[in-house]
Amino acid sequence: MGRELLRRLELDRFLEQRLPNGREEIPWSAMAMILILGRPCEPSSELHLAEHLYEASAMSDLLGVPEEKVNEDRLYRALDTLLPHKKALEKLLKERLGELFDLDYDLQLYDITSTYFEGQAEGNPQAQRGYSRDHRPDCKQVNIALVVSRCGMPLGYEVFAGNRHDATTLEEIVGHMEELYGRAGRVWIMDRGLASEKNVRFLRAGGRRYILGTAKNSLRKFERELLSENWKQVHEGLEVRLVPAPDGEEVFILCRSAERQAKEQAMHERFEKRIEEGLVKITASCSKRRQKAGVVERRVGRLLERNTRAARLFNVQVEVHAQGFTQLRWTKVESWREWARRSEGCYLLRSNVIDWTPEELWRAYVQLTEAEAAFRVHKSDLQIRPVWHHREHRVGAHILVCFLAYVLWKTLAASCRQGGLGDEPRQVFEELCEISLVDVILPTRQGVEVRKRCISQPTEHQRILLQRLGMRLPIALEQA
């Protein structure tokens, strides 16, 4: 199946034409295809791929590379030959995916994630400690910026240093994508981490259109509108309200989600209860023995830090009496509680696309979940993390292989949709993985054994899946 997807995307032809041919016994194009095909089948290190996965798969039969010729060193050098062709690969995929699936490039969904290293990666300047989406602040990392279409098809990516702030990456990624796809008619969609005022000015200065998330505190400017009754329901449990900007060049979209409201209210109540219980314990300890004010202040600080969602509800004071003992006093800020209740479940979008309805703007923004889904596949099904390579160019090549494997994944998903199989390639993939390759040993009267490699007979259900996907089992191998 993976081999057929490579053919449809013409990746096999591209690799054969672009990767240099020298005196190598095994073409680099074949080694690169082994890397790409191995990633969705059983994501692992190059060593595991060479010593275990390759010989247990049908790749040697499909690619014509003997098992003994595949080793860790050849795979590493194949990574080195692949990386310089990143831009050309992105251009090819743009053309082929557009031809195969009639993609619409009107929305460009941009998001950033991180992936961490095993080891110190001291020779890699991009390996830095920063905000870890993997909850591994102890590890160095790189940031990966990905752009996908409205259906989640990958359009391009860039790798940045692990300590680089998200907002500083926009100009580079926009320039890269406009080089591939042009500027006309594109709408950039990003979450609040990328929506700095500098980035907004950059987008507007270039005549680019955008739909952006904003920080939660931006809602304060729209307190009166939140109290208004002029809301429109665009989805079950979701209301929106359009607020034009004074200059007429932007609109703000107030969104209110019943599900998010219930979630945020429960969180506020839970954190409020934790803080109150913690303050009671600290007060009790102060009454039992004398404690230094600095110690009590640090305990209070840690308590509020662990429960930041409701920390601003409490006004806490540490008092030191003349007799030398410390007393804790606190009150609740009811004005903050009122605002919290009023804004629970609400979030704010901003856009300079002023000719769309509130529903169209909201539906376009929530397509960002496609970028988030792409990262989940990279980290779970393709296991892009942890990164075992330390050299900068090898790390870049590893990420490129994962990107190409994800393109295969999304190509399978799009083929499933075309074939009426839904939009969940994982189930189809797992079902077809049951088709196995077996070695059949046939004894002869002369005492010589004849070994034949055969494909197991697919079930009726598997036959239907293959037919819907427009795929056939390799004719070069006889069926058992």
Coordinates of C-alpha atoms in Angstrom, one line a residue:
M1 CA 0.0 0.0 0.0
G2 CA 2.8 2.4 0.9
R3 CA 4.6 1.6 -2.4
E4 CA 1.4 2.4 -4.3
L5 CA 1.0 5.7 -2.5
L6 CA 4.6 6.7 -3.4
R7 CA 3.7 6.0 -7.0
R8 CA 0.6 8.1 -6.9
L9 CA 2.5 11.0 -5.5
E10 CA 5.4 10.3 -8.0
L11 CA 7.8 10.4 -5.1
D12 CA 9.5 7.3 -6.3
R13 CA 10.2 8.9 -9.7
F14 CA 11.3 12.2 -8.0
L15 CA 13.8 10.3 -5.8
E16 CA 15.2 8.3 -8.6
Q17 CA 15.8 11.4 -10.7
R18 CA 17.0 13.8 -8.0
L19 CA 19.1 11.8 -5.6
P20 CA 22.7 11.5 -6.9
N21 CA 23.8 8.3 -8.5
G22 CA 27.5 7.5 -8.1
R23 CA 29.4 4.3 -7.5
E24 CA 27.0 3.2 -4.8
E25 CA 25.9 -0.4 -5.0
I26 CA 22.4 0.4 -3.8
P27 CA 20.7 3.6 -5.2
W28 CA 20.1 6.3 -2.6
S29 CA 16.5 6.6 -3.9
A30 CA 15.8 3.0 -2.8
M31 CA 17.3 3.7 0.7
A32 CA 15.2 6.9 1.0
M33 CA 12.0 5.0 0.1
I34 CA 12.9 2.4 2.8
L35 CA 13.1 5.2 5.4
I36 CA 9.8 6.7 4.3
L37 CA 7.9 3.4 4.1
G38 CA 9.3 2.2 7.4
R39 CA 8.0 5.2 9.3
P40 CA 4.2 4.5 9.1
C41 CA 4.7 0.7 9.2
E42 CA 6.7 0.5 12.4
P43 CA 8.3 3.8 13.5
S44 CA 11.7 3.2 15.0
S45 CA 15.4 4.0 14.8
E46 CA 17.5 3.4 11.6
L47 CA 19.2 0.6 13.5
H48 CA 15.9 -1.2 14.2
L49 CA 14.8 -0.6 10.7
A50 CA 17.9 -2.2 9.2
E51 CA 18.2 -5.1 11.6
H52 CA 14.6 -6.1 12.2
L53 CA 11.8 -4.3 10.4
Y54 CA 13.3 -4.6 6.8
E55 CA 13.8 -8.3 6.8
A56 CA 10.3 -8.9 8.4
S57 CA 8.5 -6.8 5.7
A58 CA 7.9 -7.0 2.0
M59 CA 10.2 -4.0 1.2
S60 CA 13.0 -6.2 -0.1
D61 CA 10.7 -7.7 -2.7
L62 CA 9.0 -4.4 -3.6
L63 CA 12.2 -2.3 -3.9
G64 CA 14.6 -5.0 -5.0
V65 CA 17.2 -4.3 -2.3
P66 CA 18.6 -7.5 -0.6
E67 CA 18.2 -7.6 3.1
E68 CA 22.0 -7.9 3.7
K69 CA 22.5 -4.6 1.8
V70 CA 20.4 -2.5 4.2
N71 CA 22.4 -1.3 7.2
E72 CA 22.4 1.6 9.6
D73 CA 25.2 3.4 7.9
R74 CA 23.5 3.4 4.5
L75 CA 20.3 4.7 6.0
Y76 CA 22.2 7.5 7.7
R77 CA 23.8 8.5 4.5
A78 CA 20.4 8.3 2.7
L79 CA 19.1 10.9 5.2
D80 CA 22.1 13.1 4.3
T81 CA 21.3 12.9 0.5
L82 CA 17.5 13.5 1.1
L83 CA 17.5 16.7 3.1
P84 CA 18.9 19.1 0.4
H85 CA 15.8 18.4 -1.7
K86 CA 13.2 19.6 0.9
K87 CA 12.0 22.6 -1.1
A88 CA 11.7 20.6 -4.3
L89 CA 9.8 17.9 -2.5
E90 CA 7.3 20.4 -1.1
K91 CA 6.8 21.8 -4.6
L92 CA 6.2 18.4 -6.1
L93 CA 3.7 17.4 -3.4
K94 CA 1.8 20.7 -3.9
E95 CA 1.4 19.8 -7.5
R96 CA 0.6 16.2 -7.1
L97 CA -1.8 16.5 -4.2
G98 CA -3.7 19.3 -6.0
E99 CA -4.0 17.1 -9.1
L100 CA -5.1 14.0 -7.1
F101 CA -7.6 15.6 -4.8
D102 CA -8.5 19.0 -6.2
L103 CA -7.3 20.7 -3.0
D104 CA -8.5 24.2 -2.0
Y105 CA -5.6 26.3 -0.8
D106 CA -7.8 29.3 0.3
L107 CA -7.1 28.6 4.0
Q108 CA -3.6 28.2 5.4
L109 CA -3.7 26.9 8.9
Y110 CA -0.5 27.6 10.8
D111 CA 0.6 26.1 14.1
I112 CA 3.8 25.1 16.0
T113 CA 4.8 22.2 18.1
S114 CA 8.0 20.9 19.7
T115 CA 9.8 17.6 19.7
Y116 CA 12.5 16.7 22.2
F117 CA 15.9 15.0 22.1
E118 CA 17.4 12.1 24.0
G119 CA 20.8 13.3 25.1
Q120 CA 22.3 16.8 25.2
A121 CA 22.7 17.3 21.4
E122 CA 25.5 19.8 22.2
G123 CA 26.7 20.1 18.6
N124 CA 23.3 21.2 17.4
P125 CA 22.6 24.9 17.7
Q126 CA 18.9 24.4 17.2
A127 CA 18.6 22.1 20.2
Q128 CA 17.6 24.4 23.0
R129 CA 15.4 24.3 26.0
G130 CA 12.1 26.2 25.7
Y131 CA 8.4 25.8 26.1
S132 CA 7.8 22.1 25.8
R133 CA 4.4 20.9 24.4
D134 CA 5.6 17.4 25.3
H135 CA 5.9 18.3 29.0
R136 CA 9.6 17.6 28.9
P137 CA 11.2 20.8 30.1
D138 CA 14.2 18.8 31.2
C139 CA 15.1 18.0 27.5
K140 CA 16.4 20.1 24.7
Q141 CA 14.1 20.4 21.8
V142 CA 13.4 21.9 18.3
N143 CA 10.2 23.7 17.2
I144 CA 8.4 22.6 14.1
A145 CA 6.1 25.0 12.3
L146 CA 3.6 23.3 10.1
V147 CA 1.1 24.7 7.6
V148 CA -1.9 22.6 6.4
S149 CA -4.9 23.1 4.2
R150 CA -8.5 23.2 5.4
C151 CA -8.7 19.4 5.1
G152 CA -5.4 18.9 7.0
M153 CA -3.2 18.1 4.0
P154 CA 0.3 19.3 4.8
L155 CA 1.5 22.2 2.7
G156 CA 4.9 22.9 4.1
Y157 CA 7.0 23.2 7.3
E158 CA 10.1 24.7 8.8
V159 CA 12.3 23.8 11.8
F160 CA 13.3 26.4 14.4
A161 CA 15.4 26.5 17.5
G162 CA 13.8 25.1 20.6
N163 CA 13.9 28.3 22.5
R164 CA 12.4 30.5 19.8
H165 CA 9.2 32.3 20.6
D166 CA 6.3 31.3 18.4
A167 CA 5.4 34.8 17.3
T168 CA 8.9 35.4 15.8
T169 CA 8.5 32.6 13.3
L170 CA 5.7 34.0 11.2
E171 CA 7.5 36.2 8.7
E172 CA 9.8 33.3 7.7
I173 CA 7.0 30.7 7.3
V174 CA 4.8 33.2 5.4
G175 CA 7.7 33.9 3.0
H176 CA 8.3 30.2 2.5
M177 CA 4.6 29.4 1.8
E178 CA 4.1 32.4 -0.6
E179 CA 7.1 31.2 -2.5
L180 CA 5.4 27.9 -3.0
Y181 CA 1.7 28.9 -3.3
G182 CA 1.6 32.6 -4.0
R183 CA -0.2 35.2 -2.0
A184 CA -3.4 35.9 -3.8
G185 CA -6.6 34.8 -2.0
R186 CA -5.0 33.1 0.9
V187 CA -6.4 33.5 4.5
W188 CA -3.9 32.8 7.3
I189 CA -5.4 31.2 10.4
M190 CA -3.4 31.1 13.6
D191 CA -4.0 30.8 17.4
R192 CA -3.3 33.4 19.9
G193 CA 0.3 32.4 20.5
L194 CA 1.2 33.8 17.1
A195 CA -1.1 36.8 17.0
S196 CA 1.2 39.5 18.3
E197 CA 0.6 43.1 17.3
K198 CA 3.8 43.0 15.3
N199 CA 2.6 40.0 13.3
V200 CA -0.8 41.7 12.7
R201 CA 1.0 44.7 11.3
F202 CA 3.1 42.5 9.1
L203 CA 0.1 40.6 7.7
R204 CA -1.8 43.8 7.0
A205 CA 1.1 45.6 5.5
G206 CA 1.4 42.9 2.9
G207 CA -2.3 42.9 2.1
R208 CA -2.7 39.5 3.6
R209 CA -6.0 38.3 5.1
Y210 CA -6.1 36.6 8.4
I211 CA -8.3 35.1 11.2
L212 CA -6.5 35.0 14.5
G213 CA -7.2 33.9 18.1
T214 CA -6.5 36.5 20.8
A215 CA -5.5 36.4 24.4
K216 CA -8.2 35.8 27.1
N217 CA -7.6 39.2 28.6
S218 CA -8.7 40.9 25.3
L219 CA -12.3 40.1 26.3
R220 CA -12.1 42.9 28.9
K221 CA -12.5 45.4 26.1
F222 CA -15.8 43.8 25.1
E223 CA -17.5 43.5 28.5
R224 CA -20.5 45.4 27.4
E225 CA -20.9 43.3 24.3
L226 CA -20.8 40.1 26.4
L227 CA -23.8 41.3 28.3
S228 CA -25.7 42.0 25.0
E229 CA -28.5 39.6 23.9
N230 CA -27.6 40.0 20.2
W231 CA -25.9 36.6 19.7
K232 CA -26.3 34.2 16.8
Q233 CA -26.2 30.4 17.2
V234 CA -24.0 28.9 14.6
H235 CA -23.6 25.4 16.1
E236 CA -25.2 23.5 18.9
G237 CA -24.0 25.0 22.1
L238 CA -22.0 27.7 20.3
E239 CA -23.0 31.4 19.8
V240 CA -21.1 34.2 18.1
R241 CA -21.4 37.9 17.9
L242 CA -19.7 40.2 15.4
V243 CA -18.2 43.5 16.6
P244 CA -16.8 45.8 13.9
A245 CA -13.6 47.6 14.7
P246 CA -13.8 51.4 14.9
D247 CA -11.5 51.8 11.8
G248 CA -13.6 49.5 9.7
E249 CA -10.6 47.4 8.6
E250 CA -11.2 44.6 11.1
V251 CA -14.0 42.7 12.8
F252 CA -13.9 41.0 16.2
I253 CA -15.8 37.8 16.6
L254 CA -17.1 37.1 20.1
C255 CA -17.6 33.3 20.6
R256 CA -19.4 31.6 23.5
S257 CA -19.4 27.9 24.0
A258 CA -21.7 26.1 26.4
E259 CA -19.3 23.1 26.7
R260 CA -16.3 25.4 27.4
Q261 CA -18.3 27.4 29.9
A262 CA -19.2 24.3 31.9
K263 CA -15.5 23.2 31.8
E264 CA -14.1 26.6 32.8
Q265 CA -16.6 27.0 35.6
A266 CA -15.7 23.6 37.0
M267 CA -12.0 24.4 36.9
H268 CA -12.5 27.8 38.7
E269 CA -14.5 26.1 41.4
R270 CA -12.0 23.3 41.8
F271 CA -9.0 25.7 42.0
E272 CA -10.9 28.0 44.4
K273 CA -11.6 25.1 46.7
R274 CA -7.9 24.0 46.6
I275 CA -6.7 27.5 47.4
E276 CA -9.1 28.0 50.3
E277 CA -8.2 24.6 51.8
G278 CA -4.5 25.4 51.5
L279 CA -4.9 28.9 53.1
V280 CA -6.8 27.2 56.0
K281 CA -3.8 24.8 56.5
I282 CA -1.3 27.6 56.4
T283 CA -3.3 29.7 58.9
A284 CA -3.6 26.7 61.3
S285 CA 0.2 26.1 61.1
C286 CA 0.8 29.8 61.9
S287 CA -1.4 29.5 65.1
K288 CA 0.5 26.5 66.4
R289 CA 4.0 27.8 66.2
R290 CA 5.9 30.9 65.2
Q291 CA 6.9 31.0 61.6
K292 CA 9.0 33.5 59.7
A293 CA 7.0 35.8 57.4
G294 CA 9.2 34.9 54.4
V295 CA 8.4 31.2 54.9
V296 CA 4.7 31.8 55.0
E297 CA 4.9 34.1 51.9
R298 CA 6.6 31.4 49.9
R299 CA 4.1 28.8 50.9
V300 CA 1.3 31.1 49.8
G301 CA 3.1 31.9 46.6
R302 CA 3.5 28.2 45.7
L303 CA -0.2 27.6 46.5
L304 CA -1.3 30.3 44.2
E305 CA 1.1 29.3 41.5
R306 CA -0.3 25.7 41.5
N307 CA -3.8 27.0 41.2
T308 CA -3.4 30.0 38.9
R309 CA -6.9 29.7 37.4
A310 CA -8.4 31.1 40.6
A311 CA -5.4 32.9 42.2
R312 CA -6.7 36.4 41.4
L313 CA -9.9 35.7 43.3
F314 CA -7.9 35.9 46.6
N315 CA -6.4 38.9 48.2
V316 CA -3.9 37.4 50.7
Q317 CA -1.9 39.4 53.3
V318 CA 0.8 38.1 55.6
E319 CA 1.1 40.2 58.8
V320 CA 3.8 40.1 61.4
H321 CA 2.8 41.2 65.0
A322 CA 4.9 42.9 67.5
Q323 CA 5.1 39.7 69.6
G324 CA 6.8 38.1 66.7
F325 CA 4.2 35.7 65.4
T326 CA 2.8 35.7 61.8
Q327 CA -0.8 35.9 60.9
L328 CA -2.5 35.2 57.6
R329 CA -5.5 37.2 56.4
W330 CA -7.3 36.8 53.1
T331 CA -10.5 38.0 51.4
K332 CA -12.2 37.1 48.1
V333 CA -12.4 39.7 45.3
E334 CA -16.0 39.4 44.3
S335 CA -15.5 41.7 41.2
W336 CA -13.1 39.2 39.8
R337 CA -15.6 36.3 40.4
E338 CA -18.3 38.2 38.6
W339 CA -16.0 38.8 35.6
A340 CA -14.9 35.2 35.6
R341 CA -18.5 34.0 35.6
R342 CA -19.4 36.4 32.8
S343 CA -16.4 35.4 30.6
E344 CA -16.5 31.7 31.2
G345 CA -16.8 29.8 27.9
C346 CA -16.0 33.0 25.9
Y347 CA -13.1 33.6 23.5
L348 CA -12.3 36.3 21.0
L349 CA -11.2 36.2 17.3
R350 CA -10.1 39.0 15.1
S351 CA -10.0 39.2 11.3
N352 CA -9.6 41.6 8.4
V353 CA -11.9 39.4 6.3
I354 CA -14.9 41.7 6.6
D355 CA -17.0 40.2 3.9
W356 CA -17.6 36.8 5.6
T357 CA -20.5 36.0 8.0
P358 CA -19.8 35.3 11.6
E359 CA -20.5 31.6 11.0
E360 CA -18.0 31.5 8.1
L361 CA -15.3 33.1 10.2
W362 CA -15.8 30.8 13.1
R363 CA -15.9 27.7 11.0
A364 CA -12.7 28.7 9.2
Y365 CA -10.9 29.3 12.6
V366 CA -11.9 25.9 14.1
Q367 CA -10.2 24.2 11.2
L368 CA -7.0 24.8 13.2
T369 CA -7.9 21.4 14.8
E370 CA -6.6 19.9 11.5
A371 CA -3.1 21.2 12.3
E372 CA -3.4 19.9 15.9
A373 CA -4.5 16.5 14.5
A374 CA -1.4 16.5 12.2
F375 CA 0.9 16.9 15.2
R376 CA -0.9 14.1 17.0
V377 CA -0.3 11.7 14.1
H378 CA 3.4 12.8 14.0
K379 CA 3.8 12.1 17.7
S380 CA 1.8 9.0 18.0
D381 CA 1.5 7.0 14.8
L382 CA 4.8 8.2 13.3
Q383 CA 6.7 8.7 16.6
I384 CA 8.7 11.7 15.6
R385 CA 9.8 12.0 19.2
P386 CA 12.2 11.5 20.9
V387 CA 14.8 12.6 18.4
W388 CA 17.9 10.3 18.7
H389 CA 20.0 12.2 16.2
H390 CA 22.1 15.0 17.4
R391 CA 23.6 16.6 14.3
E392 CA 21.5 19.4 12.9
H393 CA 21.3 18.1 9.3
R394 CA 20.3 14.6 10.5
V395 CA 17.6 16.0 12.8
G396 CA 16.3 18.0 9.8
A397 CA 16.3 14.9 7.6
H398 CA 14.5 12.9 10.3
I399 CA 11.8 15.5 10.5
L400 CA 11.6 15.5 6.7
V401 CA 11.1 11.7 6.6
C402 CA 8.3 12.0 9.2
F403 CA 6.7 14.8 7.1
L404 CA 6.8 12.7 4.0
A405 CA 5.3 9.7 5.9
Y406 CA 2.5 12.0 7.1
V407 CA 1.9 13.0 3.5
L408 CA 1.4 9.3 2.7
W409 CA -0.9 9.1 5.7
K410 CA -3.1 12.0 4.5
T411 CA -3.0 10.6 0.9
L412 CA -4.5 7.4 2.3
A413 CA -7.1 9.4 4.2
A414 CA -8.1 11.3 1.1
S415 CA -8.2 8.1 -0.9
C416 CA -10.5 6.6 1.8
R417 CA -12.8 9.6 1.4
Q418 CA -12.9 9.2 -2.4
G419 CA -13.6 5.5 -2.0
G420 CA -16.5 6.1 0.4
L421 CA -14.6 4.6 3.4
G422 CA -14.8 7.6 5.7
D423 CA -11.9 9.7 7.0
E424 CA -10.2 7.3 9.4
P425 CA -7.1 5.8 7.6
R426 CA -5.9 4.1 10.8
Q427 CA -8.7 1.5 10.7
V428 CA -8.1 0.8 7.0
F429 CA -4.4 0.6 7.5
E430 CA -4.7 -1.9 10.4
E431 CA -7.1 -4.0 8.5
L432 CA -4.9 -4.3 5.4
C433 CA -1.8 -5.0 7.7
E434 CA -3.4 -8.4 8.3
I435 CA -2.4 -9.3 4.8
S436 CA 1.0 -11.0 5.3
L437 CA 4.0 -12.2 3.4
V438 CA 5.0 -15.8 3.9
D439 CA 7.8 -18.1 2.8
V440 CA 6.5 -21.4 1.4
I441 CA 9.1 -24.2 1.4
L442 CA 8.4 -26.9 -1.2
P443 CA 10.4 -30.2 -1.0
T444 CA 11.3 -32.0 -4.2
R445 CA 12.0 -35.6 -5.0
Q446 CA 15.7 -34.7 -5.5
G447 CA 15.8 -33.5 -1.9
V448 CA 16.2 -29.9 -2.8
E449 CA 13.9 -27.4 -1.1
V450 CA 12.3 -24.7 -3.2
R451 CA 11.5 -21.5 -1.3
K452 CA 8.8 -19.2 -2.7
R453 CA 7.7 -15.9 -1.1
C454 CA 3.9 -15.5 -1.4
I455 CA 1.2 -13.1 -0.3
S456 CA -1.6 -14.5 1.8
Q457 CA -5.1 -14.5 0.3
P458 CA -7.0 -11.4 1.3
T459 CA -10.4 -11.8 3.0
E460 CA -13.5 -10.6 1.3
H461 CA -13.5 -7.5 3.4
Q462 CA -9.9 -6.7 2.5
R463 CA -10.7 -7.3 -1.2
I464 CA -13.4 -4.6 -0.9
L465 CA -11.1 -2.2 0.8
L466 CA -8.4 -2.6 -1.9
Q467 CA -11.0 -2.2 -4.6
R468 CA -12.4 1.0 -3.1
L469 CA -8.9 2.4 -2.8
G470 CA -8.1 1.4 -6.4
M471 CA -5.2 -0.8 -5.3
R472 CA -4.1 -4.3 -6.2
L473 CA -1.7 -6.6 -4.5
P474 CA 1.7 -6.8 -6.2
I475 CA 1.6 -9.0 -9.3
A476 CA 5.3 -9.8 -9.0
L477 CA 4.5 -12.1 -6.0
E478 CA 2.3 -15.2 -6.3
Q479 CA -0.6 -15.4 -3.9
A480 CA -0.7 -18.3 -1.5

